[in-house]
Amino acid sequence: MTLKIYGIAASRAARPLWVAHELGLTYEHVPTPYAGGATRTPEFLQLNPNGHIPVVDDHGVIVWESMACALYLAQRYTAADGSGLAGQSAEVLRWTFWAVTECEKDALSVLMHTQAMPPDRRRPELAQEAASRLQGPLRILDLHLQRPYLAGERFTVADVCVASVLSWIKPMPDLLGDKPRLAAWLKGCLERPAQQQVRALSRKV
Ligand SMILES: N[C@@H](CCC(=O)N[C@@H](CS)C(=O)NCC(=O)O)C(=O)O
């Protein structure tokens, strides 16, 4: 039995995949797509009754919800050299929940209505409205980033979770124009080798 991560890399499965690559974990990638019915088969619904990717199957321990998958792996595993991504839990938890509740919906709207949906279905005004709602939370994060990473001096799973969500606002670079610390932090996170490996994976499957 191996650690399995279900979900194509071009999806929220990128979150647990990013953690796995940061830690150099041995895992089996099952690139279940979210379109075409693969998340509605009886076998898949047995894993996640919500019918969503990602799912982590850690030797029989099943985890779904992408942030929970990322946090679980960071808690459960370390890299071969003993380093890890777990970080101070108060910071990790508050920033991860913050990303999901304060940013994710609007960040997704920015992505969908600028880039991800076919041009004839995009509604630029919805991207603009989402971008204005994001200004407040993004300013808060910019202010917090007077330190190198979200939880302090070291890159942790909090950075994975928050950067995964905020990578969706890249098509609107103006959102970051007046937030230099946030812009530099996000660039640094997205340039990390593990994140590049996951992006390469998303171009393959
Ligand atoms: N809150 C869930 C959302 C999962 C989700 O919506 N995943 C999408 C792909 S990114 C999916 O599986 N969509 C297929 C569907 O809903 O049928 C999480 O973070 O894991």
CSV table of C-alpha atoms and ligand atoms in Angstrom, one decimal:
chain,number,residue,atom,x,y,z
A,1,MET,CA,0.0,0.0,0.0
A,2,THR,CA,1.3,3.5,-0.8
A,3,LEU,CA,0.2,7.0,-0.1
A,4,LYS,CA,-2.2,8.0,-2.9
A,5,ILE,CA,-3.2,11.4,-4.1
A,6,TYR,CA,-6.3,11.6,-6.3
A,7,GLY,CA,-6.9,14.5,-8.6
A,8,ILE,CA,-5.3,16.1,-11.6
A,9,ALA,CA,-2.6,18.6,-10.8
A,10,ALA,CA,-4.5,21.4,-12.5
A,11,SER,CA,-7.1,21.5,-9.7
A,12,ARG,CA,-7.1,21.9,-5.9
A,13,ALA,CA,-5.2,18.6,-5.8
A,14,ALA,CA,-2.2,20.9,-6.5
A,15,ARG,CA,-2.3,21.7,-2.7
A,16,PRO,CA,-1.5,18.2,-1.3
A,17,LEU,CA,0.7,17.5,-4.3
A,18,TRP,CA,2.7,20.6,-3.5
A,19,VAL,CA,3.2,19.4,0.1
A,20,ALA,CA,4.2,16.0,-1.1
A,21,HIS,CA,6.8,17.4,-3.4
A,22,GLU,CA,8.2,19.8,-0.8
A,23,LEU,CA,8.8,16.9,1.5
A,24,GLY,CA,10.0,14.5,-1.2
A,25,LEU,CA,7.3,11.9,-0.4
A,26,THR,CA,6.9,8.8,-2.3
A,27,TYR,CA,3.3,8.7,-3.5
A,28,GLU,CA,1.1,7.4,-6.2
A,29,HIS,CA,-0.6,10.0,-8.2
A,30,VAL,CA,-4.1,9.0,-9.5
A,31,PRO,CA,-4.9,11.9,-11.9
A,32,THR,CA,-8.7,11.8,-11.6
A,33,PRO,CA,-10.2,14.6,-13.6
A,34,TYR,CA,-13.0,16.7,-12.3
A,35,ALA,CA,-14.8,16.7,-15.6
A,36,GLY,CA,-16.3,13.8,-17.5
A,37,GLY,CA,-17.9,11.9,-14.6
A,38,ALA,CA,-14.8,10.3,-13.0
A,39,THR,CA,-15.7,11.9,-9.6
A,40,ARG,CA,-19.2,10.4,-9.8
A,41,THR,CA,-18.4,6.7,-10.1
A,42,PRO,CA,-19.4,4.5,-7.1
A,43,GLU,CA,-15.8,3.8,-6.5
A,44,PHE,CA,-14.8,7.4,-6.3
A,45,LEU,CA,-17.9,8.4,-4.2
A,46,GLN,CA,-16.8,5.7,-1.8
A,47,LEU,CA,-13.6,7.7,-1.3
A,48,ASN,CA,-15.3,11.1,-1.2
A,49,PRO,CA,-19.1,11.2,-1.1
A,50,ASN,CA,-18.9,14.9,-2.1
A,51,GLY,CA,-17.7,13.8,-5.5
A,52,HIS,CA,-14.7,16.3,-5.5
A,53,ILE,CA,-11.0,16.0,-5.9
A,54,PRO,CA,-8.6,16.0,-4.2
A,55,VAL,CA,-8.6,12.9,-2.0
A,56,VAL,CA,-5.6,11.6,0.0
A,57,ASP,CA,-5.5,7.9,0.8
A,58,ASP,CA,-2.8,7.4,3.4
A,59,HIS,CA,-2.6,3.7,3.8
A,60,GLY,CA,-6.3,3.5,4.4
A,61,VAL,CA,-6.7,6.9,6.1
A,62,ILE,CA,-9.0,8.9,3.8
A,63,VAL,CA,-8.8,12.7,3.8
A,64,TRP,CA,-10.7,15.0,1.5
A,65,GLU,CA,-11.0,18.8,1.4
A,66,SER,CA,-7.9,20.1,-0.3
A,67,MET,CA,-6.7,22.2,2.7
A,68,ALA,CA,-7.3,19.4,5.1
A,69,CYS,CA,-5.3,17.1,2.7
A,70,ALA,CA,-2.3,19.6,2.7
A,71,LEU,CA,-2.5,20.1,6.5
A,72,TYR,CA,-2.7,16.4,7.1
A,73,LEU,CA,0.3,15.5,5.0
A,74,ALA,CA,2.3,18.3,6.7
A,75,GLN,CA,1.4,17.1,10.1
A,76,ARG,CA,2.0,13.4,9.3
A,77,TYR,CA,5.2,13.5,7.3
A,78,THR,CA,8.6,15.1,7.3
A,79,ALA,CA,11.3,15.1,4.7
A,80,ALA,CA,14.1,12.6,4.7
A,81,ASP,CA,16.4,15.1,6.4
A,82,GLY,CA,13.9,15.5,9.2
A,83,SER,CA,12.7,19.0,8.1
A,84,GLY,CA,9.0,19.6,7.8
A,85,LEU,CA,6.3,22.0,6.9
A,86,ALA,CA,4.1,21.8,10.0
A,87,GLY,CA,4.9,25.2,11.5
A,88,GLN,CA,3.3,27.0,14.5
A,89,SER,CA,-0.2,25.7,14.5
A,90,ALA,CA,-2.0,29.0,15.5
A,91,GLU,CA,-0.5,30.7,12.4
A,92,VAL,CA,-1.0,27.7,10.1
A,93,LEU,CA,-4.6,27.3,11.1
A,94,ARG,CA,-5.6,30.9,11.1
A,95,TRP,CA,-4.1,31.7,7.7
A,96,THR,CA,-5.4,28.5,6.1
A,97,PHE,CA,-8.9,29.1,7.2
A,98,TRP,CA,-8.6,32.8,6.3
A,99,ALA,CA,-7.6,31.8,2.7
A,100,VAL,CA,-10.6,29.5,2.3
A,101,THR,CA,-13.2,31.8,3.9
A,102,GLU,CA,-12.0,35.3,3.0
A,103,CYS,CA,-10.3,34.8,-0.4
A,104,GLU,CA,-10.9,31.6,-2.2
A,105,LYS,CA,-14.3,32.4,-3.7
A,106,ASP,CA,-13.3,35.8,-5.1
A,107,ALA,CA,-9.9,34.5,-6.2
A,108,LEU,CA,-11.6,31.8,-8.2
A,109,SER,CA,-13.9,34.3,-9.7
A,110,VAL,CA,-10.9,36.4,-10.8
A,111,LEU,CA,-9.4,33.3,-12.4
A,112,MET,CA,-12.5,32.1,-14.1
A,113,HIS,CA,-13.6,35.4,-15.5
A,114,THR,CA,-10.2,36.4,-16.8
A,115,GLN,CA,-8.6,33.2,-18.0
A,116,ALA,CA,-10.1,29.9,-17.2
A,117,MET,CA,-13.5,30.0,-18.8
A,118,PRO,CA,-14.0,30.1,-22.5
A,119,PRO,CA,-14.0,33.8,-23.6
A,120,ASP,CA,-17.7,33.9,-24.5
A,121,ARG,CA,-18.6,32.9,-20.9
A,122,ARG,CA,-16.3,35.3,-19.1
A,123,ARG,CA,-17.9,38.3,-17.4
A,124,PRO,CA,-15.2,40.9,-16.8
A,125,GLU,CA,-17.4,42.8,-14.4
A,126,LEU,CA,-17.6,39.8,-12.1
A,127,ALA,CA,-13.8,39.6,-12.0
A,128,GLN,CA,-13.6,43.3,-11.2
A,129,GLU,CA,-16.2,43.0,-8.4
A,130,ALA,CA,-14.3,40.0,-6.9
A,131,ALA,CA,-11.0,42.0,-7.2
A,132,SER,CA,-12.4,44.9,-5.3
A,133,ARG,CA,-13.7,42.6,-2.5
A,134,LEU,CA,-10.2,41.1,-2.3
A,135,GLN,CA,-8.5,44.4,-1.7
A,136,GLY,CA,-9.2,44.4,2.1
A,137,PRO,CA,-8.0,40.8,2.8
A,138,LEU,CA,-4.9,41.3,0.6
A,139,ARG,CA,-3.9,44.5,2.4
A,140,ILE,CA,-4.1,42.6,5.7
A,141,LEU,CA,-1.8,39.9,4.3
A,142,ASP,CA,0.6,42.5,2.9
A,143,LEU,CA,0.9,44.1,6.3
A,144,HIS,CA,1.4,40.7,8.0
A,145,LEU,CA,4.3,39.9,5.6
A,146,GLN,CA,6.8,42.0,7.4
A,147,ARG,CA,8.3,38.6,8.1
A,148,PRO,CA,9.6,36.3,5.4
A,149,TYR,CA,6.8,33.7,5.6
A,150,LEU,CA,3.3,33.5,7.0
A,151,ALA,CA,4.3,31.6,10.2
A,152,GLY,CA,7.6,33.3,10.7
A,153,GLU,CA,11.1,32.7,9.3
A,154,ARG,CA,10.4,29.4,7.7
A,155,PHE,CA,8.3,28.2,4.8
A,156,THR,CA,5.4,26.1,6.1
A,157,VAL,CA,2.2,24.5,4.9
A,158,ALA,CA,0.4,27.9,5.7
A,159,ASP,CA,2.4,29.3,2.8
A,160,VAL,CA,1.4,26.4,0.5
A,161,CYS,CA,-2.3,26.8,1.4
A,162,VAL,CA,-2.5,30.6,1.0
A,163,ALA,CA,-0.2,30.9,-2.0
A,164,SER,CA,-2.3,28.1,-3.7
A,165,VAL,CA,-5.4,30.3,-3.5
A,166,LEU,CA,-3.7,33.6,-4.3
A,167,SER,CA,-2.0,32.1,-7.4
A,168,TRP,CA,-5.5,32.4,-8.9
A,169,ILE,CA,-5.3,36.2,-8.9
A,170,LYS,CA,-2.2,36.3,-11.1
A,171,PRO,CA,-4.2,37.2,-14.2
A,172,MET,CA,-4.9,40.6,-12.4
A,173,PRO,CA,-1.4,41.8,-11.5
A,174,ASP,CA,-2.7,45.2,-10.6
A,175,LEU,CA,-4.2,43.7,-7.5
A,176,LEU,CA,-0.6,43.2,-6.2
A,177,GLY,CA,0.8,46.5,-7.6
A,178,ASP,CA,0.5,48.4,-4.3
A,179,LYS,CA,1.3,45.4,-2.1
A,180,PRO,CA,5.0,44.8,-2.5
A,181,ARG,CA,5.6,42.4,0.3
A,182,LEU,CA,2.7,40.2,-0.7
A,183,ALA,CA,3.8,40.3,-4.4
A,184,ALA,CA,7.4,39.3,-3.4
A,185,TRP,CA,6.2,36.5,-1.1
A,186,LEU,CA,3.8,35.1,-3.6
A,187,LYS,CA,6.5,35.1,-6.4
A,188,GLY,CA,8.9,33.4,-4.1
A,189,CYS,CA,6.4,30.7,-3.2
A,190,LEU,CA,5.4,30.0,-6.8
A,191,GLU,CA,9.0,29.8,-7.9
A,192,ARG,CA,9.9,27.1,-5.4
A,193,PRO,CA,11.1,23.8,-7.1
A,194,ALA,CA,8.2,21.8,-5.6
A,195,GLN,CA,5.6,24.1,-7.0
A,196,GLN,CA,7.3,24.1,-10.4
A,197,GLN,CA,7.2,20.3,-10.3
A,198,VAL,CA,3.5,20.3,-9.6
A,199,ARG,CA,2.9,22.8,-12.4
A,200,ALA,CA,4.9,20.5,-14.8
A,201,LEU,CA,2.6,17.7,-13.7
A,202,SER,CA,-0.4,19.8,-14.5
A,203,ARG,CA,0.8,20.3,-18.0
A,204,LYS,CA,1.2,16.5,-18.4
A,205,VAL,CA,-2.2,15.4,-17.1
B,1,LIG,N1,-13.7,22.6,-0.9
B,1,LIG,C1,-13.3,21.5,-1.7
B,1,LIG,C2,-13.6,21.8,-3.2
B,1,LIG,C3,-13.2,20.7,-4.1
B,1,LIG,C4,-13.6,21.0,-5.5
B,1,LIG,O1,-14.6,21.7,-5.8
B,1,LIG,N2,-12.9,20.3,-6.4
B,1,LIG,C5,-13.2,20.5,-7.8
B,1,LIG,C6,-11.9,20.5,-8.6
B,1,LIG,S1,-10.8,21.8,-8.2
B,1,LIG,C7,-14.0,19.3,-8.2
B,1,LIG,O2,-13.7,18.2,-7.9
B,1,LIG,N3,-15.0,19.5,-9.1
B,1,LIG,C8,-15.8,18.4,-9.6
B,1,LIG,C9,-17.2,18.5,-9.2
B,1,LIG,O3,-17.5,19.2,-8.3
B,1,LIG,O4,-17.9,17.7,-9.7
B,1,LIG,C10,-11.8,21.3,-1.6
B,1,LIG,O5,-11.1,22.3,-1.3
B,1,LIG,O6,-11.3,20.2,-1.7
